[in-house]
Amino acid sequence: MSADRLVPALLSSLREGYSLALLRRDAVAGLTVAIVALPLSMAIAIASGGTPAMGLYTAIVGGFFISALGGSRYQIGGPAGAFIVLVAATVAEHGIPGMVLATMMAGVMMGAVGLLRLGSYIKFIPYPVTVGFTAGIGVIIFASQLKDLLGLTLSGPEPGPILEKLPVIWQSLPSANPVTIALAAVTIALILGLKQVAPRVPNLLIAVAVTTIAVAVLGLDTPTIESTFGAVPAGLPAPRLPSLDWALMVAVLPNAIAFTLLGAIEALLSAVVADSMSGKRHNSNMELVAQGVANIASGLMGGMVATGTIARTATNVRANAHGPVAGMLHAAFILVFMMVAAPLVGMVPLAALAGVLATVAWNMIERHAIATLFRTSRPESVVMMVTLLLTVFRDLTEAIVVGFALGSVLFIARMSRATGVTTPEDDGEGGQLPVDGDILVYQIRGAFFFGAAASVGAVLERIGDTHRALLVDLTHIALMDTTAFNTIEGLARQAQRRGVQVMLTGTTHEQRQQLFAHGLKPPRVHYEITTAKGLSKLRHMLDGAAVAA
């Protein structure tokens, strides 16, 4: 699918033909994902400072539009664990109305990124950066669940920053509730145990159901969804536009930008995972347009940020989904669960949802990837650790920006080392390069760009007093930027002052256009296809000049 055509994957899928058998496949996959998404959506919303209903609204509305309009056949959208840190900080600073407004503003920005065909650039995030910020988010999520995992009673509001949170948690340890600790431990044990012995069963739902039944039957004293947040609504609310207060819009703009950046990264990473599992290809720009619509719709329904979720998308692919209809049905099934079983949902203990998020946090820390980076690349492991530590102790947006900058500098350094200037061994036509004391011959290999321009320029400027001509072969240049063209222009200027002829060989049409734009036209600089032809032409020019003299 072309990245320039904004065609939803749903439309492409339906054009291929759709039958009752394919609908059954999508229905089974959608139901499977809905069972996984139901407890996760509530847990993520609670950890983000919202209500369980907000998580369900996001999974239903956001998930439906991401599947219906998205550029991936298998993407499942909804509230994501990666957003807990950002959403919780936004709620703490600007309240629920500010968070909802930031969600809708992020939707507008994501849609604009897709419409402007900028989606392909979002994927240029170095792998160590994604490993680092994902692991950092996992650490913060786990720290945010310590209160509910241990059943602590705090003397005041729970601080957000981890360095402020941990001392408060430590001081509150005497108030730990053994029943809550046992419920959380059973939830985690069931989730991990079922994943090992029966990987195909919905371990999250079973673990939450078992602990909920235990609380109801045994009359255990522990906080539940209903005792903490009130009854869970049995349906969707009417759409409502948030207050478009200009001062609030300015205040939440940084949060909206952070939502946009992380949402785009998460969605496209999830789509890439689906591609690798299914063999299909997604349309990045269409996916971001869908993310934009989904977040605007989620905000209108009082939801939170929706994005593509890797775990639920992978579950969808493994459940043998055929296309986007599975994701749309997943949203419909969650709505049915909400309408039919709202009273039962209210009985879920918070310790069970904390246990769910503890396993999510553990899975977000890609231990194998971290170990591999430490084992194979010290510079990239530094990038990863800097990103992780900034995520945990500073700010997620700052972590991504700094990590991206460090990764870019590392890449530039490696690319510059891969660029070299040598004397070619042949003449470009399979023959031996002739020795000529009047002509200095160099060949540049690799990427001739600003990172390598200084070292390349220093070599090219070694024109001796006996040299009457310089030939530079560009056949093996992978790319050239403006700095490279400017370096050659400076070389030509120096050669012109010393009466040295300059010949460039192996240039492409695009390179010649850029060189001409920098004033490097004949007779100031000469061009030939191969080194052999360039040497022959230079020899003829030098002999002609000698005869004329």
XYZ file of C-alpha atoms in Angstrom:
549
model
C 0.000 0.000 0.000
C 1.446 3.367 -1.001
C 2.198 5.739 1.878
C 0.969 8.647 -0.284
C -2.564 7.278 -0.718
C -4.786 7.801 2.303
C -6.897 4.673 1.920
C -8.069 2.857 5.097
C -6.994 -0.765 5.364
C -10.671 -1.649 5.928
C -11.560 -0.488 2.423
C -8.629 -2.374 0.890
C -9.608 -5.499 2.822
C -13.252 -5.350 1.732
C -12.254 -4.853 -1.903
C -10.518 -8.218 -1.780
C -13.859 -9.831 -0.934
C -15.507 -10.594 2.379
C -17.499 -13.686 3.318
C -19.383 -15.121 6.291
C -16.421 -17.365 7.051
C -14.112 -14.342 7.248
C -16.635 -12.575 9.485
C -16.564 -15.576 11.862
C -12.755 -15.397 11.939
C -12.860 -11.698 12.762
C -15.572 -12.210 15.394
C -13.534 -14.866 17.232
C -10.415 -12.687 17.101
C -12.352 -9.611 18.215
C -13.854 -11.463 21.173
C -10.424 -12.794 22.165
C -8.908 -9.305 22.149
C -11.899 -7.795 23.978
C -11.434 -10.285 26.824
C -7.797 -9.159 27.120
C -8.611 -5.459 26.720
C -11.431 -5.258 29.292
C -9.361 -5.492 32.512
C -6.365 -3.720 30.944
C -8.405 -0.693 29.886
C -9.798 -0.189 33.378
C -6.439 -0.741 35.068
C -4.653 1.731 32.794
C -7.342 4.384 33.304
C -7.186 4.058 37.092
C -3.381 4.248 37.100
C -3.613 7.337 34.863
C -5.696 9.223 37.403
C -8.997 8.616 35.642
C -11.964 6.327 36.241
C -12.486 2.763 34.971
C -15.282 4.044 32.738
C -12.846 6.395 30.956
C -10.673 3.430 30.035
C -13.681 1.548 28.665
C -14.865 4.586 26.670
C -11.391 4.889 25.158
C -11.223 1.206 24.230
C -14.678 1.309 22.646
C -14.631 4.620 20.781
C -10.913 5.021 20.149
C -10.482 1.342 19.349
C -13.350 1.381 16.850
C -12.061 4.349 14.843
C -8.447 3.157 14.865
C -9.561 -0.118 13.286
C -12.171 1.390 10.959
C -9.965 4.141 9.519
C -6.415 2.937 10.197
C -3.701 1.975 7.757
C -3.003 -1.392 9.418
C -5.232 -4.423 8.957
C -4.578 -5.743 12.450
C -4.033 -2.709 14.684
C -5.956 -2.740 17.971
C -6.335 0.632 19.619
C -7.211 1.729 23.129
C -5.617 3.092 26.296
C -1.938 2.122 26.487
C 0.306 1.501 29.473
C 2.964 3.731 27.932
C 0.653 6.724 28.454
C 0.087 6.239 32.176
C 2.945 8.555 33.110
C 1.940 11.369 30.757
C -1.794 11.158 31.391
C -1.374 10.982 35.180
C 0.896 14.036 35.116
C -1.610 15.926 32.961
C -4.517 15.037 35.265
C -2.495 16.080 38.317
C -1.603 19.436 36.745
C -4.736 20.338 34.777
C -7.465 18.000 35.988
C -9.654 15.669 33.938
C -10.986 18.516 31.716
C -7.425 19.546 30.829
C -6.478 15.953 30.016
C -9.524 15.522 27.771
C -8.734 18.780 25.976
C -5.089 17.732 25.515
C -6.316 14.410 24.079
C -8.419 16.173 21.447
C -5.627 18.615 20.611
C -3.278 15.650 20.188
C -5.853 14.107 17.867
C -5.795 17.211 15.675
C -1.972 17.140 15.595
C -1.757 13.422 14.801
C -4.246 13.830 11.978
C -2.253 16.760 10.603
C 0.980 14.727 10.694
C -0.732 12.009 8.673
C -2.349 14.383 6.180
C 1.016 16.080 5.599
C 2.534 12.643 4.857
C 5.052 12.927 7.707
C 4.312 9.495 9.168
C 7.402 7.873 7.675
C 9.668 10.198 9.676
C 8.168 9.133 13.021
C 9.778 5.718 12.589
C 13.282 7.228 12.640
C 13.595 6.657 16.392
C 16.736 4.663 17.305
C 16.063 1.209 18.747
C 18.013 1.894 22.010
C 15.762 4.913 22.599
C 12.553 2.856 22.290
C 13.988 0.149 24.570
C 15.061 2.804 27.088
C 11.873 4.829 27.323
C 9.686 1.691 27.298
C 11.687 0.205 30.197
C 11.558 3.547 32.024
C 7.785 3.659 31.654
C 7.627 0.117 33.017
C 9.562 1.178 36.128
C 7.249 4.157 36.690
C 4.095 2.056 36.183
C 5.275 -0.497 38.753
C 6.112 2.265 41.233
C 2.658 3.782 40.676
C 1.008 0.470 41.657
C 2.870 -0.067 44.939
C 0.107 1.641 46.931
C -2.643 -0.626 45.557
C -0.444 -3.741 45.523
C 0.240 -3.349 49.250
C -3.092 -1.805 50.255
C -1.402 1.218 51.814
C -3.201 4.124 53.461
C -1.353 7.363 52.738
C -1.509 10.413 54.983
C -1.911 12.707 51.961
C -2.024 12.702 48.161
C 0.392 10.288 46.469
C 3.285 12.218 44.856
C 3.878 11.737 41.141
C 7.697 11.946 40.780
C 9.308 8.661 41.757
C 11.931 10.245 44.057
C 9.128 11.884 46.038
C 6.836 8.845 45.885
C 9.189 6.197 47.302
C 9.779 7.894 50.709
C 6.003 8.317 51.140
C 5.433 4.634 50.270
C 8.169 3.609 52.734
C 6.658 5.661 55.555
C 3.226 4.120 54.877
C 4.385 0.479 54.966
C 2.998 -0.097 58.508
C -0.517 0.397 57.047
C -0.107 -2.471 54.537
C -3.198 -4.690 54.178
C -2.369 -8.440 54.182
C -5.593 -9.275 52.316
C -4.747 -6.832 49.528
C -1.196 -8.149 49.295
C -2.517 -11.733 49.042
C -5.026 -10.798 46.319
C -2.364 -8.984 44.292
C 0.042 -11.914 44.689
C -2.615 -14.423 43.574
C -3.442 -12.242 40.556
C 0.201 -12.011 39.474
C 0.760 -15.743 40.092
C -2.289 -16.691 38.020
C -1.316 -14.383 35.151
C 2.244 -15.694 34.973
C 1.303 -19.312 35.675
C -1.466 -19.494 33.070
C 0.826 -17.896 30.502
C 3.259 -20.777 31.012
C 0.875 -23.752 31.219
C -1.992 -22.536 29.017
C -0.807 -19.641 26.839
C -3.995 -19.568 24.756
C -6.415 -18.904 27.620
C -7.268 -15.301 28.621
C -5.007 -15.226 31.673
C -5.712 -11.587 32.584
C -9.490 -12.045 32.665
C -9.279 -15.354 34.535
C -6.941 -13.892 37.175
C -9.208 -10.871 37.737
C -12.336 -13.070 37.796
C -10.849 -15.460 40.381
C -9.842 -12.664 42.765
C -13.194 -10.902 42.273
C -15.091 -14.092 43.137
C -12.859 -14.609 46.176
C -13.624 -11.104 47.461
C -17.379 -11.556 46.900
C -17.666 -15.067 48.385
C -15.336 -14.568 51.345
C -16.421 -10.990 52.050
C -12.832 -9.756 52.063
C -12.165 -6.203 53.177
C -10.348 -4.598 50.256
C -11.088 -1.614 47.985
C -13.031 -2.408 44.802
C -13.849 -0.388 41.695
C -17.352 0.440 42.972
C -16.264 1.306 46.532
C -13.598 3.675 45.171
C -15.088 5.130 41.974
C -18.798 4.397 42.233
C -20.920 2.270 39.920
C -19.608 1.567 36.433
C -21.981 3.030 33.800
C -23.866 0.524 31.652
C -23.313 2.370 28.370
C -21.636 5.224 26.563
C -22.305 8.855 27.495
C -23.586 11.425 25.019
C -20.788 13.196 23.098
C -19.808 16.476 24.721
C -17.383 19.135 23.577
C -14.988 20.159 26.382
C -14.631 23.771 27.406
C -12.439 25.414 24.754
C -10.810 27.859 27.134
C -7.876 29.588 25.414
C -5.772 29.807 28.579
C -6.278 26.092 29.264
C -5.430 25.228 25.642
C -2.133 27.098 25.947
C -1.433 25.454 29.305
C -1.999 21.881 28.028
C -0.233 22.416 24.687
C 3.055 20.799 25.897
C 1.048 17.820 27.160
C -0.776 17.554 23.830
C 2.542 17.610 21.952
C 3.864 14.845 24.227
C 0.671 12.817 23.608
C 1.157 13.284 19.872
C 4.794 12.235 19.880
C 4.341 9.150 22.052
C 1.045 8.198 20.414
C 2.551 8.284 16.932
C 5.615 6.294 18.029
C 3.546 3.651 19.841
C 1.026 3.303 17.008
C 3.624 2.878 14.284
C 5.744 0.507 16.394
C 2.633 -1.597 16.956
C 1.837 -1.537 13.232
C 5.384 -2.670 12.423
C 4.997 -5.580 14.863
C 1.744 -6.554 13.128
C 3.490 -6.362 9.746
C 6.290 -8.658 10.907
C 3.784 -11.200 12.254
C 1.364 -11.131 9.315
C 3.506 -10.371 6.267
C 1.271 -7.390 5.384
C 2.328 -3.733 5.137
C 0.707 -0.796 6.858
C 0.234 2.783 5.663
C 1.882 5.049 8.256
C 0.116 8.231 7.207
C -3.346 6.664 7.101
C -2.662 5.137 10.510
C -1.887 8.558 11.988
C -5.000 10.104 10.430
C -7.038 7.354 12.112
C -5.248 7.969 15.417
C -6.209 11.622 15.096
C -9.893 10.913 14.496
C -9.913 8.315 17.289
C -8.507 10.740 19.869
C -10.894 13.499 18.905
C -13.784 11.032 19.244
C -12.420 9.666 22.527
C -12.226 13.191 23.931
C -15.799 13.913 22.872
C -16.928 10.839 24.827
C -14.918 11.824 27.921
C -12.186 9.277 27.264
C -8.412 9.509 27.304
C -5.594 9.074 24.785
C -5.986 6.107 22.451
C -3.179 4.579 20.431
C -2.134 1.304 18.872
C -1.268 -1.277 21.525
C 1.412 -3.838 20.750
C 0.228 -6.650 23.049
C -3.430 -6.485 21.973
C -2.472 -6.132 18.299
C -0.223 -9.204 18.566
C -3.095 -11.087 20.238
C -5.326 -10.105 17.325
C -2.865 -11.485 14.761
C -2.341 -14.705 16.734
C -6.134 -15.127 16.980
C -6.204 -15.408 13.153
C -7.991 -12.124 12.432
C -8.611 -11.418 8.759
C -8.720 -7.631 8.825
C -9.898 -4.442 10.536
C -13.398 -5.815 11.202
C -11.863 -7.800 14.087
C -10.751 -4.582 15.778
C -14.156 -2.977 15.226
C -15.878 -6.032 16.749
C -13.438 -5.949 19.686
C -14.803 -2.476 20.491
C -18.389 -3.693 20.095
C -17.793 -6.663 22.417
C -16.382 -4.387 25.143
C -19.505 -2.235 24.839
C -21.669 -5.354 25.234
C -19.686 -6.433 28.306
C -20.153 -2.950 29.734
C -23.919 -2.965 29.131
C -24.497 -6.469 30.450
C -21.958 -6.850 33.247
C -21.467 -3.348 34.685
C -22.441 -4.405 38.257
C -19.967 -7.295 38.124
C -17.209 -4.999 36.862
C -17.749 -2.785 39.896
C -16.900 -5.726 42.183
C -13.337 -6.066 40.814
C -10.771 -5.404 43.588
C -8.200 -2.709 42.889
C -5.490 -5.143 44.017
C -6.327 -7.360 41.040
C -5.991 -4.484 38.577
C -2.734 -3.452 40.272
C -1.503 -7.009 39.761
C -2.436 -6.790 36.075
C -0.451 -3.583 35.676
C 2.505 -5.010 37.603
C 2.796 -7.765 34.982
C 2.362 -5.201 32.199
C 5.199 -3.144 33.699
C 7.421 -6.232 33.945
C 6.757 -7.103 30.306
C 7.539 -3.546 29.189
C 11.098 -3.932 30.488
C 12.614 -5.817 27.566
C 15.254 -7.661 29.540
C 16.607 -9.638 26.591
C 16.959 -6.491 24.462
C 18.707 -4.622 27.293
C 21.139 -7.499 27.858
C 21.852 -7.699 24.121
C 22.626 -3.974 23.930
C 25.029 -4.199 26.890
C 26.672 -7.226 25.314
C 27.040 -5.954 21.758
C 27.318 -2.151 21.780
C 28.581 -0.014 24.638
C 27.710 3.341 22.948
C 24.142 2.231 22.196
C 23.732 0.832 25.696
C 24.696 4.296 26.996
C 21.974 5.861 24.804
C 19.498 3.322 26.165
C 20.441 3.929 29.809
C 20.371 7.727 29.463
C 16.889 7.488 27.936
C 15.715 5.107 30.677
C 17.047 7.263 33.529
C 15.653 10.493 32.058
C 12.261 8.793 31.646
C 12.221 7.662 35.273
C 13.694 10.730 36.949
C 12.978 13.621 34.603
C 10.416 13.655 31.791
C 9.393 11.287 28.989
C 9.482 13.927 26.251
C 12.902 15.122 27.387
C 14.095 11.498 27.448
C 12.996 10.856 23.859
C 14.511 14.114 22.576
C 17.843 13.588 24.360
C 17.946 9.914 23.402
C 17.215 10.738 19.773
C 19.939 13.402 19.787
C 22.501 11.012 21.308
C 21.529 8.292 18.860
C 21.872 10.722 15.955
C 25.332 11.844 17.087
C 26.379 8.195 17.400
C 25.092 7.471 13.904
C 26.884 10.509 12.446
C 30.151 9.453 14.078
C 29.837 5.939 12.659
C 28.915 7.169 9.198
C 31.854 9.583 9.148
C 34.237 6.770 10.065
C 32.793 4.678 7.239
C 33.605 7.428 4.723
C 37.066 7.198 3.229
C 39.337 8.798 0.622
C 41.649 6.387 -1.222
C 43.613 6.069 -4.432
C 41.619 3.793 -6.769
C 43.205 0.548 -7.920
C 41.643 0.547 -11.408
C 40.477 3.090 -13.949
C 36.762 2.339 -13.633
C 36.730 0.302 -16.836
C 38.572 -2.783 -15.583
C 42.036 -1.538 -16.531
C 45.065 -0.699 -14.392
C 45.218 2.905 -13.200
C 48.147 4.560 -15.045
C 50.783 6.368 -12.989
C 50.956 10.063 -13.849
C 52.989 12.477 -11.754
C 51.013 15.463 -13.054
C 47.583 14.161 -11.986
C 46.514 13.439 -8.421
C 43.695 10.852 -8.282
C 41.392 10.259 -5.309
C 38.277 8.145 -4.838
C 35.672 8.883 -2.140
C 33.640 5.999 -0.702
C 30.663 6.082 1.635
C 28.516 9.043 2.662
C 30.006 12.451 1.872
C 28.093 14.622 4.348
C 28.702 17.211 7.051
C 29.988 14.599 9.509
C 32.764 13.515 7.129
C 33.329 16.722 5.168
C 36.215 18.013 7.318
C 38.278 14.809 7.097
C 37.554 14.343 3.386
C 38.368 17.983 2.648
C 41.683 17.735 4.512
C 42.770 14.837 2.264
C 41.594 16.435 -0.972
C 43.516 19.630 -0.227
C 46.891 17.809 -0.306
C 47.707 19.058 -3.788
C 51.462 19.185 -4.223
C 53.367 21.821 -6.159
C 54.138 19.283 -8.913
C 50.477 18.370 -9.509
C 48.795 20.093 -12.440
C 45.415 18.340 -12.166
C 43.165 16.699 -9.588
C 40.678 13.926 -10.383
C 38.081 12.975 -7.771
C 35.999 9.847 -8.422
C 32.520 9.954 -6.845
C 31.246 6.641 -8.232
C 31.004 5.002 -4.805
C 29.368 7.908 -2.978
C 26.149 6.810 -1.227
C 24.903 10.355 -0.614
C 26.063 13.966 -0.638
C 24.686 16.922 1.277
C 25.137 20.678 0.959
C 28.252 20.620 3.145
C 29.860 18.131 0.738
C 29.056 20.291 -2.280
C 30.438 23.314 -0.471
C 33.642 21.380 0.349
C 34.166 20.570 -3.328
C 33.467 24.202 -4.240
C 36.167 25.323 -1.796
C 38.565 22.769 -3.286
C 37.836 24.036 -6.798
C 38.464 27.598 -5.659
C 41.824 26.634 -4.178
C 42.781 24.646 -7.305
C 41.812 27.558 -9.547
C 44.147 29.885 -7.658
C 47.026 27.450 -8.178
C 46.234 26.759 -11.831
C 45.212 23.128 -11.178
C 42.533 21.502 -13.350
C 39.736 19.656 -11.475
C 37.905 16.636 -12.868
C 34.945 14.893 -11.218
C 33.973 11.410 -12.391
C 31.127 9.023 -11.599
C 28.621 11.732 -10.670
C 24.876 11.143 -11.007
C 22.501 13.529 -12.776
C 21.137 14.741 -9.411
C 24.647 15.329 -8.061
C 25.636 17.334 -11.163
C 22.547 19.503 -10.779
C 23.569 20.334 -7.204
C 27.204 20.891 -8.200
C 26.149 23.230 -11.018
C 23.968 25.126 -8.536
C 27.114 25.703 -6.452
C 28.876 27.190 -9.463
C 30.891 24.070 -10.305
C 30.367 24.158 -14.065
C 32.853 23.680 -16.929
C 35.417 25.065 -17.503
C 35.899 25.619 -13.772
C 35.305 21.886 -13.134
C 35.196 19.123 -15.728
C 33.087 15.967 -15.707
C 33.444 12.462 -17.109
C 31.687 9.138 -16.559
C 34.674 6.980 -15.575
C 38.125 7.490 -14.114
C 39.734 6.258 -17.368
C 37.887 8.830 -19.482
C 38.590 11.544 -16.945
C 42.331 10.785 -16.934
C 42.413 10.715 -20.740
C 40.664 14.073 -20.964
C 42.933 15.644 -18.326
C 46.044 14.311 -20.068
C 44.836 15.751 -23.363
C 44.140 19.139 -21.711
C 47.543 19.229 -19.994
C 49.386 18.248 -23.200
C 47.474 20.899 -25.134
C 48.373 23.526 -22.536
C 52.034 22.507 -22.715
C 52.096 22.801 -26.547
C 50.398 26.186 -26.381
C 53.002 27.367 -23.880
